[in-house]
GROMACS .gro file of C-alpha atoms in nm:
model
  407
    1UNK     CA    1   4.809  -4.518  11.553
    2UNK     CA    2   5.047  -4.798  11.619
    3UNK     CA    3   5.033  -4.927  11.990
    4UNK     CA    4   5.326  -4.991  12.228
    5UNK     CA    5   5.352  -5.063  12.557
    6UNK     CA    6   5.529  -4.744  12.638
    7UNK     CA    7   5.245  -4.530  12.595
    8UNK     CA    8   5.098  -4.326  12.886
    9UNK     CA    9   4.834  -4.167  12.827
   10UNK     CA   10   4.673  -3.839  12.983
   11UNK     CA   11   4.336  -3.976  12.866
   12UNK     CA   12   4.159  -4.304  12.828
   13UNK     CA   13   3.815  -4.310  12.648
   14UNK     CA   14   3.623  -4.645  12.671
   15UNK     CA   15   3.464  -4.657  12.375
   16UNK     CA   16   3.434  -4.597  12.003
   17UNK     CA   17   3.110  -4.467  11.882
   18UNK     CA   18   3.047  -4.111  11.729
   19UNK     CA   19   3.109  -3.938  12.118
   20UNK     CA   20   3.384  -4.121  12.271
   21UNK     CA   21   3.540  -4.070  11.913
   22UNK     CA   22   3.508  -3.733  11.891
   23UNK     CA   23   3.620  -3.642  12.228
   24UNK     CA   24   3.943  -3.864  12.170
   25UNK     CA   25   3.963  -3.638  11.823
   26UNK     CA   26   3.935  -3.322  11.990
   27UNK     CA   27   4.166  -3.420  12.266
   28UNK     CA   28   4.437  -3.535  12.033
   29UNK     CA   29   4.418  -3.194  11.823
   30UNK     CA   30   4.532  -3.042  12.151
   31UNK     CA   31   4.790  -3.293  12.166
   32UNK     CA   32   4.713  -3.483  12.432
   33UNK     CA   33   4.776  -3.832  12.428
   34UNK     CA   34   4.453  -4.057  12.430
   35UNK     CA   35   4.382  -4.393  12.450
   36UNK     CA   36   4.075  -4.485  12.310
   37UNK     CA   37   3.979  -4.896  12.410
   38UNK     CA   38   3.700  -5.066  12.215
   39UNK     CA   39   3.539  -5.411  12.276
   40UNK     CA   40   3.488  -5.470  11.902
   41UNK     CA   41   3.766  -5.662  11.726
   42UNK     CA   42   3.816  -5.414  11.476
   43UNK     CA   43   3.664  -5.106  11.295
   44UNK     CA   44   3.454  -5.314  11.066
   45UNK     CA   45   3.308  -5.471  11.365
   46UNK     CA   46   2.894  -5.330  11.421
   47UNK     CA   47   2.912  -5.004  11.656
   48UNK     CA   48   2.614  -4.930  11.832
   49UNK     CA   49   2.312  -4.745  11.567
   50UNK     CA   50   2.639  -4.824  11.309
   51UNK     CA   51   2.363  -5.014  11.069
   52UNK     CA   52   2.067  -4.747  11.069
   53UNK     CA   53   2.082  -4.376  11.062
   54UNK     CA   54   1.982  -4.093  11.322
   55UNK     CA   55   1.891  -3.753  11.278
   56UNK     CA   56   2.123  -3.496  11.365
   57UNK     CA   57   2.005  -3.105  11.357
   58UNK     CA   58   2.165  -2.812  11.264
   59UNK     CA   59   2.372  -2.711  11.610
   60UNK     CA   60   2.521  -3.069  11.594
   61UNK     CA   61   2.642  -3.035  11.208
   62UNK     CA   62   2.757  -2.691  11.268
   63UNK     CA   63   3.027  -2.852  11.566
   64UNK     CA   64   3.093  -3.122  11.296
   65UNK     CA   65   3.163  -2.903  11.031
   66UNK     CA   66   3.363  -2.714  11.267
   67UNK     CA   67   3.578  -3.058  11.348
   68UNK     CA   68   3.620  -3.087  10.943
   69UNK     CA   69   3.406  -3.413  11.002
   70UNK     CA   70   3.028  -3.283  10.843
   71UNK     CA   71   3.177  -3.403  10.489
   72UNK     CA   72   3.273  -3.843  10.609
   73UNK     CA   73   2.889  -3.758  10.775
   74UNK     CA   74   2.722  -3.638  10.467
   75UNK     CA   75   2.809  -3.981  10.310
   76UNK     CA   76   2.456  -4.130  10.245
   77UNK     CA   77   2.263  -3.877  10.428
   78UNK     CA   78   1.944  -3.728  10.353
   79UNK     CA   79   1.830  -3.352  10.422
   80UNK     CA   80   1.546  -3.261  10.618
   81UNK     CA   81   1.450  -2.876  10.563
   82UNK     CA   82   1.220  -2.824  10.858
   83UNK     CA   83   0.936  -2.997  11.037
   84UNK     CA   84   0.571  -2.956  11.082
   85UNK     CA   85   0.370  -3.065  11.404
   86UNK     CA   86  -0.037  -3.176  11.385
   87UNK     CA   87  -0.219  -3.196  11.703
   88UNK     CA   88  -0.525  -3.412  11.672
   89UNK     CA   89  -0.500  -3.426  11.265
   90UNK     CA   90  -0.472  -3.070  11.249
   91UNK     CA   91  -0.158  -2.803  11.164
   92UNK     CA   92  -0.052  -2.656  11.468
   93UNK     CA   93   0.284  -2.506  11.360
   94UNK     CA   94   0.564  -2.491  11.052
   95UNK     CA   95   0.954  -2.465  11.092
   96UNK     CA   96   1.222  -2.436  10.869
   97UNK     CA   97   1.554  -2.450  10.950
   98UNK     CA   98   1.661  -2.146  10.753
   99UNK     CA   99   1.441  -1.905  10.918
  100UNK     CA  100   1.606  -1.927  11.246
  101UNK     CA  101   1.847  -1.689  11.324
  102UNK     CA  102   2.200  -1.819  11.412
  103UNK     CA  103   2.125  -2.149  11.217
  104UNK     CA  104   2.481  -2.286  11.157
  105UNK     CA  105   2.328  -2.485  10.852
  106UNK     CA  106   2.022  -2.480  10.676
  107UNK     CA  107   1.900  -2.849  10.721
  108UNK     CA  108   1.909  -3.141  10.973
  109UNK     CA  109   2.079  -3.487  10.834
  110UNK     CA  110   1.955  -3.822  10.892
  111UNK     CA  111   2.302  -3.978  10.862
  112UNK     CA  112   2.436  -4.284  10.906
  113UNK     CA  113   2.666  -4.353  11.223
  114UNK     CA  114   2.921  -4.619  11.090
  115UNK     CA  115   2.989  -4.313  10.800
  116UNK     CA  116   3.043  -4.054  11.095
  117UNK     CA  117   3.269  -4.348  11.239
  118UNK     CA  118   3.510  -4.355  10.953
  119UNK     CA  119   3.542  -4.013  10.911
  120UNK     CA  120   3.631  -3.961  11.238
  121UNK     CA  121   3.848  -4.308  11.265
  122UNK     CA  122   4.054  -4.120  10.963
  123UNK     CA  123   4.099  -3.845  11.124
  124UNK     CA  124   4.204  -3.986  11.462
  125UNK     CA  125   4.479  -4.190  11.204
  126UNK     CA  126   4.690  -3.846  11.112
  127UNK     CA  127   4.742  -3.776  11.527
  128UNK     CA  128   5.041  -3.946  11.619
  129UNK     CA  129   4.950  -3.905  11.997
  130UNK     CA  130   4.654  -4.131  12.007
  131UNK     CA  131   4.607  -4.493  12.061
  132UNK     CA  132   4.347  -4.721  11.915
  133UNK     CA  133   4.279  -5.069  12.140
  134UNK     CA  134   4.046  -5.290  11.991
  135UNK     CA  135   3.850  -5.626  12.099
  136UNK     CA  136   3.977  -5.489  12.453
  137UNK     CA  137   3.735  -5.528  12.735
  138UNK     CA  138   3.699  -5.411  13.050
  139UNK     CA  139   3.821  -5.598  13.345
  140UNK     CA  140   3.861  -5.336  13.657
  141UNK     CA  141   3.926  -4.995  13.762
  142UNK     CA  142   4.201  -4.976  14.066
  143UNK     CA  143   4.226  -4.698  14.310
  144UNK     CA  144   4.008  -4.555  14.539
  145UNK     CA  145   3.606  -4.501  14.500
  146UNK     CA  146   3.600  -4.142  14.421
  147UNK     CA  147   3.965  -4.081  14.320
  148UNK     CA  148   4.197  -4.115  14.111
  149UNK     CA  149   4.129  -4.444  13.915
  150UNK     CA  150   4.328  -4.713  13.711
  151UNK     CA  151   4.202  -4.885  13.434
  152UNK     CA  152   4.288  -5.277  13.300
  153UNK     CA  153   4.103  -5.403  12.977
  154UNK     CA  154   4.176  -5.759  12.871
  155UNK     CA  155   4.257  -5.801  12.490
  156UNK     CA  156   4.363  -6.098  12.269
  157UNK     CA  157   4.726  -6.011  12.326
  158UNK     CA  158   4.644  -5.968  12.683
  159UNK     CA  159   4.562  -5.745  12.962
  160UNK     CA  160   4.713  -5.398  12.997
  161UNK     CA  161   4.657  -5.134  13.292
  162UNK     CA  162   4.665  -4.746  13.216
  163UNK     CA  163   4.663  -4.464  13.468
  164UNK     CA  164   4.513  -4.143  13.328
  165UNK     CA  165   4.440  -3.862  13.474
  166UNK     CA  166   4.118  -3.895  13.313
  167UNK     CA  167   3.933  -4.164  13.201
  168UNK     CA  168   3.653  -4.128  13.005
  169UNK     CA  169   3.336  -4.360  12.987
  170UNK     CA  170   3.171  -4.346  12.657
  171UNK     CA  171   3.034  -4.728  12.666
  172UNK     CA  172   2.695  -4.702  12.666
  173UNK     CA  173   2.344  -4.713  12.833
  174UNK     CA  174   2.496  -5.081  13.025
  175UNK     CA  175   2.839  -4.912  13.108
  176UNK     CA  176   3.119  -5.108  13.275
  177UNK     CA  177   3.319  -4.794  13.351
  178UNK     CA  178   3.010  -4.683  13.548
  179UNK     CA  179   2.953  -4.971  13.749
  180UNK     CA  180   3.297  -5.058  13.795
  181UNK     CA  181   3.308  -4.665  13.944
  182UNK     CA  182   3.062  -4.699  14.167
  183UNK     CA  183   2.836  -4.438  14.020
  184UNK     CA  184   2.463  -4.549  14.064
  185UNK     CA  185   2.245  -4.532  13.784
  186UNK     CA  186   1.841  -4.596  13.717
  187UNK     CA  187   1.783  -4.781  13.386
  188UNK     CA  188   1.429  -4.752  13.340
  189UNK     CA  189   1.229  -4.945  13.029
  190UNK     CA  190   0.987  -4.761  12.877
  191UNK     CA  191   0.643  -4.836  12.913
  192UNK     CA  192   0.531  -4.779  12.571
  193UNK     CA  193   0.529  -4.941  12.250
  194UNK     CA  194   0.777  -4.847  11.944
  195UNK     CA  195   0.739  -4.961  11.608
  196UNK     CA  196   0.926  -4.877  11.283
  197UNK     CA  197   0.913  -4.934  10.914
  198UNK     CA  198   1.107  -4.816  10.626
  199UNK     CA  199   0.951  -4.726  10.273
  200UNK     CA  200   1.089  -4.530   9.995
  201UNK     CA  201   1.058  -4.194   9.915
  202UNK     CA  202   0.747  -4.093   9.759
  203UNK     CA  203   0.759  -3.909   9.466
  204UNK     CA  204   0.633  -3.589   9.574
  205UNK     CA  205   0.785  -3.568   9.926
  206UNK     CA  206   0.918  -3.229  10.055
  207UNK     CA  207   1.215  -3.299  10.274
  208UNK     CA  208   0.963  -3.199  10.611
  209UNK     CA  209   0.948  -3.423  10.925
  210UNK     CA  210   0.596  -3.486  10.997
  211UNK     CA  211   0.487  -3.525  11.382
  212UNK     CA  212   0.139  -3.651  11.439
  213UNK     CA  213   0.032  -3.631  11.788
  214UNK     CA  214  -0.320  -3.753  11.863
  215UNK     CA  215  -0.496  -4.052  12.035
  216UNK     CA  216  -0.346  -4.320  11.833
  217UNK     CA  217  -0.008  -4.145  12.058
  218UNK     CA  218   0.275  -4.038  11.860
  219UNK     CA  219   0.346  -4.097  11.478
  220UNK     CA  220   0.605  -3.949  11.287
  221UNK     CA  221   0.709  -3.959  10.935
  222UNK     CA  222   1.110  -3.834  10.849
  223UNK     CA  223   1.399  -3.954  10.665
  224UNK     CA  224   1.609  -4.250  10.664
  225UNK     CA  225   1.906  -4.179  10.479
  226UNK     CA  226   1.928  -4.054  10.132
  227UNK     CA  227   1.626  -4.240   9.948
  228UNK     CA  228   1.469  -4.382  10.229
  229UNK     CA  229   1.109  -4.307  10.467
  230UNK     CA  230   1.074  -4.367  10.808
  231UNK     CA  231   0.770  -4.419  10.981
  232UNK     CA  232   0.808  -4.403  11.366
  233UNK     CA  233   0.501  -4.517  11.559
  234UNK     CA  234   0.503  -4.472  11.928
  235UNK     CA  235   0.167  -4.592  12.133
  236UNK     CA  236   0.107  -4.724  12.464
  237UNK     CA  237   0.140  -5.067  12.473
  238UNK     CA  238  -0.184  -5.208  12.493
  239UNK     CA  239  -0.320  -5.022  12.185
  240UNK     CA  240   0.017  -5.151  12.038
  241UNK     CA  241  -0.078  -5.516  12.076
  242UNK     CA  242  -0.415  -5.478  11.972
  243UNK     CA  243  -0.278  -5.431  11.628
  244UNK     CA  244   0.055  -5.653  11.675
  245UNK     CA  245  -0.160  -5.993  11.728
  246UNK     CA  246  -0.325  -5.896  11.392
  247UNK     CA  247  -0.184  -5.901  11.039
  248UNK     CA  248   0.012  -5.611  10.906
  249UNK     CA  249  -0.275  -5.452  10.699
  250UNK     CA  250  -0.379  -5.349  11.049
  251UNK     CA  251  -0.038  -5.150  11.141
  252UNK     CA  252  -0.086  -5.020  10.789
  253UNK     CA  253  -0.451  -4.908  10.881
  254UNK     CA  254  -0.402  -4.734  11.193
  255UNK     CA  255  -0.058  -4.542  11.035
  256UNK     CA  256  -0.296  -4.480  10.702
  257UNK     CA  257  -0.589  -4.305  10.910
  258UNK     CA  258  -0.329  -4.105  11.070
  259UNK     CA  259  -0.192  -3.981  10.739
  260UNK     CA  260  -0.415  -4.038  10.466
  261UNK     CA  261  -0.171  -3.925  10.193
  262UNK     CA  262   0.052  -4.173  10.264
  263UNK     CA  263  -0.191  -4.431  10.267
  264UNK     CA  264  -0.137  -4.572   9.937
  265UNK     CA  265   0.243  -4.590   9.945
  266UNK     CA  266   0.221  -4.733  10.266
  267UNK     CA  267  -0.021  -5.009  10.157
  268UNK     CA  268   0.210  -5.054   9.873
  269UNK     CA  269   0.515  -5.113  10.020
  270UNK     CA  270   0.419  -5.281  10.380
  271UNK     CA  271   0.323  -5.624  10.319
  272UNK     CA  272   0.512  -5.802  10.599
  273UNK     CA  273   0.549  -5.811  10.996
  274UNK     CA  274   0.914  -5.876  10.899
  275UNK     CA  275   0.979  -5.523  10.729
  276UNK     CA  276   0.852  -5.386  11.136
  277UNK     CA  277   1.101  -5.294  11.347
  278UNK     CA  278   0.995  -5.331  11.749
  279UNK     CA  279   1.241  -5.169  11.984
  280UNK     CA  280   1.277  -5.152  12.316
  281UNK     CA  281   1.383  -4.854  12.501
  282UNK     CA  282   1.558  -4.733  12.808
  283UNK     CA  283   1.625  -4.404  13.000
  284UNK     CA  284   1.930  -4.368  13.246
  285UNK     CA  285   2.005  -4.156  13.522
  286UNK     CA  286   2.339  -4.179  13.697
  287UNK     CA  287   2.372  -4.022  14.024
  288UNK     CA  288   2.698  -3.795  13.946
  289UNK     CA  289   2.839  -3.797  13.601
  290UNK     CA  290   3.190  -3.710  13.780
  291UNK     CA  291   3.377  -3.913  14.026
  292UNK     CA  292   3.722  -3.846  14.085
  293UNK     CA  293   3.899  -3.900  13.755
  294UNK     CA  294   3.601  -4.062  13.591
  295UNK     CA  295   3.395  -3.891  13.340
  296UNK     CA  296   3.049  -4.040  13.217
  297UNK     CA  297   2.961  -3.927  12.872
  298UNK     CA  298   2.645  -3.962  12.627
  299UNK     CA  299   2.449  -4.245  12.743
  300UNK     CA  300   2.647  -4.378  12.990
  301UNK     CA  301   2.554  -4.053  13.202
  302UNK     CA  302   2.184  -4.011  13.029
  303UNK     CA  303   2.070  -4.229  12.801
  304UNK     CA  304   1.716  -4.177  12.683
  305UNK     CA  305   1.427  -4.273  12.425
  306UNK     CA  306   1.468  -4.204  12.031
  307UNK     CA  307   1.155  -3.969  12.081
  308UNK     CA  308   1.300  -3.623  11.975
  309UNK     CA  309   1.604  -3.778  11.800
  310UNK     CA  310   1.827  -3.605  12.048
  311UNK     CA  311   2.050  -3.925  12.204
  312UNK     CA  312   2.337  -3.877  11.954
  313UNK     CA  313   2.327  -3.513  11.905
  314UNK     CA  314   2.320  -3.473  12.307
  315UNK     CA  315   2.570  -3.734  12.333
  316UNK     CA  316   2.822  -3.490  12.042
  317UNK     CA  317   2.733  -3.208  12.194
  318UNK     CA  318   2.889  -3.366  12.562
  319UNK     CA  319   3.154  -3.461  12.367
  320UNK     CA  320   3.274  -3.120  12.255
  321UNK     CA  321   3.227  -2.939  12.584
  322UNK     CA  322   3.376  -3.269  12.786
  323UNK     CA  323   3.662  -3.212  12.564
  324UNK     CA  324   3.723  -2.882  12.682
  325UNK     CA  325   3.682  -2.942  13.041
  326UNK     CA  326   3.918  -3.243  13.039
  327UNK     CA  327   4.144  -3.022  12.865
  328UNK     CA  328   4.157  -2.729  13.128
  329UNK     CA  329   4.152  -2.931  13.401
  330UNK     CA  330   4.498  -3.072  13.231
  331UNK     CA  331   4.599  -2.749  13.188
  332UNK     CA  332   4.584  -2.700  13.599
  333UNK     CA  333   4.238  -2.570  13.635
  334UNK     CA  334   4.089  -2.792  13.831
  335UNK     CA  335   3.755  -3.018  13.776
  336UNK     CA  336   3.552  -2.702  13.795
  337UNK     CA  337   3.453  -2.742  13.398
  338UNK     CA  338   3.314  -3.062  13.466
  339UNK     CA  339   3.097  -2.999  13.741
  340UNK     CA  340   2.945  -2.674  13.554
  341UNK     CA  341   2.846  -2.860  13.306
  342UNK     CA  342   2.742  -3.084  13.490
  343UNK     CA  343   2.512  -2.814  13.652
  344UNK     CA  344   2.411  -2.645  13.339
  345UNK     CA  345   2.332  -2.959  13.171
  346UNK     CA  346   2.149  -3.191  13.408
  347UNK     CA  347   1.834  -2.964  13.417
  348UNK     CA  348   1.778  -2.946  13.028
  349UNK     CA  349   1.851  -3.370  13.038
  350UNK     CA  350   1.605  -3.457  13.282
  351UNK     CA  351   1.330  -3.238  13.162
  352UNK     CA  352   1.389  -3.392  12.798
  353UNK     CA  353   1.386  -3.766  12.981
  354UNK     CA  354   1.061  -3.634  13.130
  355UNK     CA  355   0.903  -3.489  12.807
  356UNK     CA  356   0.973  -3.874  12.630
  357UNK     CA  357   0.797  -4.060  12.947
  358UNK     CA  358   0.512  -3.848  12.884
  359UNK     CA  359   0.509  -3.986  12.467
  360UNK     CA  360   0.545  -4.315  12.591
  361UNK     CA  361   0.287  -4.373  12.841
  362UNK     CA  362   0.193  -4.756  12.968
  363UNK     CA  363  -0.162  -4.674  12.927
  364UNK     CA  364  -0.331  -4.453  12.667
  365UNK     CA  365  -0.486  -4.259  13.034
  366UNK     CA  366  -0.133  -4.198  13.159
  367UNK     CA  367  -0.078  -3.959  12.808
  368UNK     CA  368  -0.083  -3.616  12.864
  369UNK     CA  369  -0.233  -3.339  12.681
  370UNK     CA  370  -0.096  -3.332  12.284
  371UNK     CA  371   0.037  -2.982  12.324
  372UNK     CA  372   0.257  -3.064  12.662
  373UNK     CA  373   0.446  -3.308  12.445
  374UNK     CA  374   0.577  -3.158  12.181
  375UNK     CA  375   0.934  -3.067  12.180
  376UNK     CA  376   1.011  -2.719  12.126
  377UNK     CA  377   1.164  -2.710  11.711
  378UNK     CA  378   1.413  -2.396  11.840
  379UNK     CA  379   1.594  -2.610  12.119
  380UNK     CA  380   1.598  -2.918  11.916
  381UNK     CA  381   1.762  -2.775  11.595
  382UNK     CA  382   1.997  -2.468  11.809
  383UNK     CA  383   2.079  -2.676  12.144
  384UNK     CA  384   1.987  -2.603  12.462
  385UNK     CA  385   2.048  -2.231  12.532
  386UNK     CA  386   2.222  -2.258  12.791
  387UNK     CA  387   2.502  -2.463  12.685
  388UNK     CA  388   2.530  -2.288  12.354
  389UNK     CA  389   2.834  -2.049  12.500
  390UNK     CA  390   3.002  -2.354  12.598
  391UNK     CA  391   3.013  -2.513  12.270
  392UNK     CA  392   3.099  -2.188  12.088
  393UNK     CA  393   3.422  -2.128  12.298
  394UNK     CA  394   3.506  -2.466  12.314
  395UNK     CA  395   3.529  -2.468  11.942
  396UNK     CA  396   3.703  -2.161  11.912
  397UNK     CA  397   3.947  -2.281  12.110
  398UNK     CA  398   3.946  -2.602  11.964
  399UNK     CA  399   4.281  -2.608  11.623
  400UNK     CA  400   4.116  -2.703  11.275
  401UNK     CA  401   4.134  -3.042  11.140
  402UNK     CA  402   4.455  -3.162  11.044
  403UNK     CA  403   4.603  -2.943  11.347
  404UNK     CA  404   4.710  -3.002  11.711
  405UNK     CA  405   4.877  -2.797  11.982
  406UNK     CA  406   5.114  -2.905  12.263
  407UNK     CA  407   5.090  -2.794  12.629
   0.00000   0.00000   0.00000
């Protein structure tokens, strides 16, 4: 992936996490040429979520399998086998991924990103049609609001203008592309508290996600890679720093009376604030994720709260059926791929933003019922149903790894 100033591509994607990666991958199978531009300086440099690990469920894994990619994702990844939900300390419900028909895999992965990265940065290396641009940052788009736009990124060599026929904005909840566009956006905070800690695996756990849902708000125990425990803790914020301006024992308490098996192994292994992750949140909503040439994609068109895990598989899942729009409308079709998914996809977006407001209330009185906010297990692990025939054809049309067509 040599550059050269002769290079014109029919797409730029602005850039290089898991999404605007794999759309550039499943662009250049087709054998179109892509640019994909990158403010890091190099591969090595930190992607965004490169350093933890996010889980990805079964519908996701199934398109990365498809893409010959679930094998670079599997590196350091742990298996989840199903979930359980407890409303008010009780059972309310048991899932496992391999009683659900039309499960592409068995499991969900909590894999890290930078090891999705590579795999798909080695991939994108045998595809002599696409372009890699790194420590390259955005400095304009030219052209008209709402047409067809130009794009200049300055880099250490540096700056260079492309004009694609489509251009591609995969940089994130604070894009450039975006504003640069014109496209309004809300970036709303969350009101609620999050809190994190990592422990190891005890001995006798099961490979289940455990969600808690009660008055202390919204605790959930999963995997963090291969040999690692999360412990997610999301609260409104007051009852949050009631325990924050305290010593860690507290955390530890409220977590323990929540789940009293773990209590122990929680005690055992959570002895500083330090080893407490605090993170804060954001939702965005842009106006049109279409305008003119300029497609948003993942969280630059809906970015949204870890609550339900569903940010990068969302974001993938975009990426696939982008892929295929961007594709057809090369082909001579017309934008109308774009804006049906646009239609079909909006709805299921905002109704998941909504569901993760009402988990991270300002105020333990603004919290709704436990049993309005639970995600539905079906839709999280399958996709939403509604975009499922979308991502079936666009990977049947899509040539196997290794493979690319010419138009």
């Amino acid at each position: 992936m040599s550059e050269d100033n002769e290079f014109a591509p029919d797409v730029c994607v602005v850039g290089a996490g898991p999404a605007g990666l794999l759309a550039a991958l499943l662009l250049g199978r087709r054998g179109r040429r892509v640019t994909v531009v990158e403010r890091r300086p190099d591969p090595g440099g930190a992607a965004p979520a490169a350093g933890g690990s996010v889980m990805v469920q079964p519908v996701t894994l199934g398109l990365l399998e498809q893409a010959g990619l679930l094998g670079a994702a599997s590196a350091g990844a742990g298996r989840l086998l199903g979930a359980q939900a407890y409303f008010g300390g009780r059972l309310a419900g048991r899932y496992r991924y391999e009683e659900l028909a039309d499960c592409p895999v068995p499991y969900a992965l909590s894999l890290r990103p930078g090891a999705l990265i590579d795999g798909m940065l080695a991939e994108l290396a045998e595809l002599p049609d696409v372009r890699m641009v790194w420590g390259a940052e955005v400095e304009e788009l030219g052209g008209p609001r709402g047409g067809t736009r130009s794009l200049t990124v300055r880099t250490p060599a540096g700056s260079r203008e492309y004009h694609p026929a489509y251009l591609l904005a995969a940089d994130g909840r604070n894009s450039a592309v975006r504003e640069l566009a014109g496209i309004a956006a809300e970036v709303t905070a969350s009101g609620g508290a999050y809190l994190d800690a990592g422990v190891p695996i005890p001995p006798d756990w099961d490979e289940l996600t455990r969600a808690h849902f009660g008055s202390h708000g919204y605790l959930l125990e999963t995997r963090r890679g291969e040999d690692g425990l999360v412990i997610v803790w999301i609260t409104d914020a007051a009852t949050a720093a009631g325990v924050l301006d305290g010593p860690v024992e507290g955390l530890v308490k409220v977590w323990s009376d929540v789940v009293p098996r773990l209590g122990p192994w929680l005690a055992q292994h959570i002895t500083d604030w330090d080893q407490v992750r605090r993170v804060q949140h954001h939702s965005v909503r842009a106006e049109t994720w279409t305008s003119g040439n300029v497609v948003l994609l993942g969280d630059s068109a809906h970015g949204m709260h870890a609550f339900a895990g569903q940010g990068m598989n969302t974001s993938l899942q975009d990426a696939v059926c982008l892929a295929e729009a961007v594709d057809d409308a090369l082909n001579g079709h017309g934008p109308h791929g774009l804006d049906e998914f646009e239609r079909v996809r909006r709805p299921y977006i905002e109704s998941l933003q909504a569901l993760q407001a009402t988990n991270t209330p300002a105020s333990a009185a603004q919290a709704a019922p436990e049993r309005e906010r639970a995600p539905e297990f079906e839709v999280l692990a399958l996709g939403q149903p509604d975009i499922r025939p979308l991502l079936a054809r666009a990977m049947a049309n899509q040539p196997r790894s290794g493979g690319h067509t010419n138009h």
